[in-house]
Amino acid sequence: MPNIVEIDDFSSPELDVFARLTEAQLRNRLEPEKGIFIAESPKVIALALDAGCRPVSLLVERGQLAGQAQPIISRCGDIPVYTADNDLLAGLTGFPLSQGVLCAMRRPPLPEVEELCAAARRIAVLEDIMDSTNVGAIFRSAAALNIDAVLVTPSCCDPLLRRAVRVSMGTIFQVPWTRIGSEAAQWPQPGMERLRSMGFRTVAMALSDSAVGIDDPRLMAEEKLAIVLGTEGSGLSHRTIAACDYTARIPMAHNVDSLNVAAASAVAFWQLGIR
């Protein structure tokens, strides 16, 4: 039976996860393995549940209790379902609820890189990408264009930030991912060595006079390829580019030098993916 709780006290500590804790606090509350993330909208929550994520509590606009939130509520057992009118909830969270429902969920444990990539042929590596919208969009492209796994470097934006999850349309729960190292010093050199030990060749997506075209036959012929994408503005570090087996660029017209990293990822995944 659902445990419906009418909100009558916005200061209740049970609502902190939806209203007062920062993303960093959600991630590290108590111990990292007990951290929490927020999934937004019935579709995204359903994909997270399908992936085995454990729900902690729901925040549901009253009008959606018997509407599109109902199938989600029925899947979540007896966890608390906090509810109020939409205007009140927007005042609590600071933003309108997407389709009337949020779910606080336990962060799943991340697998080891070697376990994640054991059967992979095409993976993406996100180096220090800080914009959560770009990270979410890259995951959506990775899911749509058949990338086997995504690795994020220690300083990269957390893929389970609420906005990244929302922009990904839940594909963050469909594409296997993990961090390649827990400290900044573990990338690029130690991380590159791990990739090579698994048989991956690496291609840096970067602007360089020595870069090959993204349609270079050598790239297409690689059995296992890691596509390395850099942060907005400055792109990949010089050390990373130097450590990669290839550097590639997307041909541009009209004197445009480059695409946004999310757009570039879609082009790279389409061209270099296994079809």
PDB file of C-alpha atoms in Angstrom, residues 9-22 25 92:
ATOM      1  CA  ASP A   9       5.261  21.405   7.420  1.00  0.00           C
ATOM      2  CA  PHE A  10       7.819  22.464   4.809  1.00  0.00           C
ATOM      3  CA  SER A  11      10.557  22.402   7.478  1.00  0.00           C
ATOM      4  CA  SER A  12      10.201  18.659   7.983  1.00  0.00           C
ATOM      5  CA  PRO A  13      13.678  17.040   7.713  1.00  0.00           C
ATOM      6  CA  GLU A  14      12.203  14.269   5.543  1.00  0.00           C
ATOM      7  CA  LEU A  15      11.831  16.860   2.779  1.00  0.00           C
ATOM      8  CA  ASP A  16      15.474  17.973   2.911  1.00  0.00           C
ATOM      9  CA  VAL A  17      16.424  15.747  -0.036  1.00  0.00           C
ATOM     10  CA  PHE A  18      13.980  17.593  -2.278  1.00  0.00           C
ATOM     11  CA  ALA A  19      14.400  21.127  -0.963  1.00  0.00           C
ATOM     12  CA  ARG A  20      17.461  21.905   1.111  1.00  0.00           C
ATOM     13  CA  LEU A  21      20.373  19.608   0.359  1.00  0.00           C
ATOM     14  CA  THR A  22      22.793  20.564  -2.397  1.00  0.00           C
ATOM     15  CA  GLN A  25      25.326  16.896   0.013  1.00  0.00           C
ATOM     16  CA  LEU A  92       9.373  23.978  -1.783  1.00  0.00           C
TER      17      LEU A  92
END
